[in-house]
XYZ file of C-alpha atoms in Angstrom:
104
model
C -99.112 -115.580 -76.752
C -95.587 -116.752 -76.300
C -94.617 -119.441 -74.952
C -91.914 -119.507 -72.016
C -88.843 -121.645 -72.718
C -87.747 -123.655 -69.667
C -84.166 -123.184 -69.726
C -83.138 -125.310 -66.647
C -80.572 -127.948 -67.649
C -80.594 -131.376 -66.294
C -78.781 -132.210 -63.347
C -78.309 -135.723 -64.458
C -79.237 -138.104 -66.892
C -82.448 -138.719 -64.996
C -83.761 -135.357 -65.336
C -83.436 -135.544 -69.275
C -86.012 -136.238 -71.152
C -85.427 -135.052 -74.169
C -81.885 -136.064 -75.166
C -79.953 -138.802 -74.184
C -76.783 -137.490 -72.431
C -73.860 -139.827 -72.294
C -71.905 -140.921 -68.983
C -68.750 -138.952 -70.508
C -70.561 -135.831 -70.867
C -72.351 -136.076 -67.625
C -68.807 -136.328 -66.325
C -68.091 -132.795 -67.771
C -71.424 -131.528 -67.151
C -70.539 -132.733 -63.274
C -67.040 -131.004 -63.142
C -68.342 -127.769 -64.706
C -71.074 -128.004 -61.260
C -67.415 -128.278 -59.314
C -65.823 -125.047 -60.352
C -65.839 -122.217 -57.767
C -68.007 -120.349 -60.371
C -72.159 -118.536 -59.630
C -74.437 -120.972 -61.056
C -74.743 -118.765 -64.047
C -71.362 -118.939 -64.982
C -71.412 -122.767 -64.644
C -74.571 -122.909 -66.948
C -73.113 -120.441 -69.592
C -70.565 -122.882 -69.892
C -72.377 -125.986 -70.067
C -74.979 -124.415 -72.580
C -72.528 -123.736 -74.881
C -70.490 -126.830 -74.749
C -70.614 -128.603 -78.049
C -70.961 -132.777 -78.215
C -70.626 -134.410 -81.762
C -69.754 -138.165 -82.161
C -69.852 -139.847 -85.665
C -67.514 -140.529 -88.336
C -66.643 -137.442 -90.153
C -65.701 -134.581 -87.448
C -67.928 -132.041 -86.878
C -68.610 -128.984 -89.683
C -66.433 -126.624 -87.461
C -63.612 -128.923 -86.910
C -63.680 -129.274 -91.046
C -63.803 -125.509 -91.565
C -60.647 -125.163 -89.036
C -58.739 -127.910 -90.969
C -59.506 -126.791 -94.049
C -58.823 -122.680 -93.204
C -54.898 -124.750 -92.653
C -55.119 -126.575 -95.865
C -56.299 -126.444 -99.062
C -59.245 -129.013 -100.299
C -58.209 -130.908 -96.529
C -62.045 -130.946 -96.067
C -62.533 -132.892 -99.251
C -59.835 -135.171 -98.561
C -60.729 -136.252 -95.232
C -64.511 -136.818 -96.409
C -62.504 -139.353 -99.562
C -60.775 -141.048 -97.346
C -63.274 -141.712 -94.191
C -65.943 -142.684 -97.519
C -63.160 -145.191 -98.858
C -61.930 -146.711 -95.458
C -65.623 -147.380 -94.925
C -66.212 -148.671 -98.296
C -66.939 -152.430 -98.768
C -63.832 -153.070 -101.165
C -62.205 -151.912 -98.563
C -62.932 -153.484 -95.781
C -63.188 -157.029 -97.886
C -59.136 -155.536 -98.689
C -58.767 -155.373 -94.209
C -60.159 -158.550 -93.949
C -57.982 -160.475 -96.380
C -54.457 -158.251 -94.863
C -55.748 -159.295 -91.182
C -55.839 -162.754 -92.062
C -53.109 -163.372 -94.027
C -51.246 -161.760 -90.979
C -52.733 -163.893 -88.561
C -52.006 -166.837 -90.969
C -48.070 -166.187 -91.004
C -48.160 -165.572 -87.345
C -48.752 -169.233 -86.753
């Protein structure tokens, strides 16, 4: 037997159970429920939006830079991996505070 998927989205964050949604998307989600569009229209556009947060950008975003530029991809995955790195943020630290110490 299959089973039925309930494909009513939430109408806030209340009514989600399952993921947490943020007060910036609910924002969106809230406009969206604005537009002079059928209720269908306004749910085909929320169920596609896409939400990523974290500190590389999201697989698509990559593929877009790197269709522009060769090995970008790479690069931007080097350099988010070695401005998180603990040399270099030890290397932050010590240029922050020798700033603030010649500010004085």
């Amino acid at each position: 037997m299959e089973k039925k998927q309930d494909h009513n989205l939430p109408k806030t964050n209340k009514d989600n159970t399952q993921k947490q949604i943020s007060k910036d998307d609910q924002e969106i989600i809230d406009q969206v429920k604005k537009l002079p569009l059928s209720e269908k229209q306004q749910e085909d556009i929320i169920a596609t939006m896409e939400m990523y947060s974290g500190p590389i950008p999201h697989p698509k975003i990559l593929a877009g830079y790197q269709a522009l530029y060769p090995n970008a991809a790479k690069r931007i995955i080097r350099e988010l991996k070695w401005s998180n790195s603990p040399i270099e943020k030890h290397n932050r630290a010590h240029r922050d505070f020798h700033k603030f110490v010649r500010s004085l």
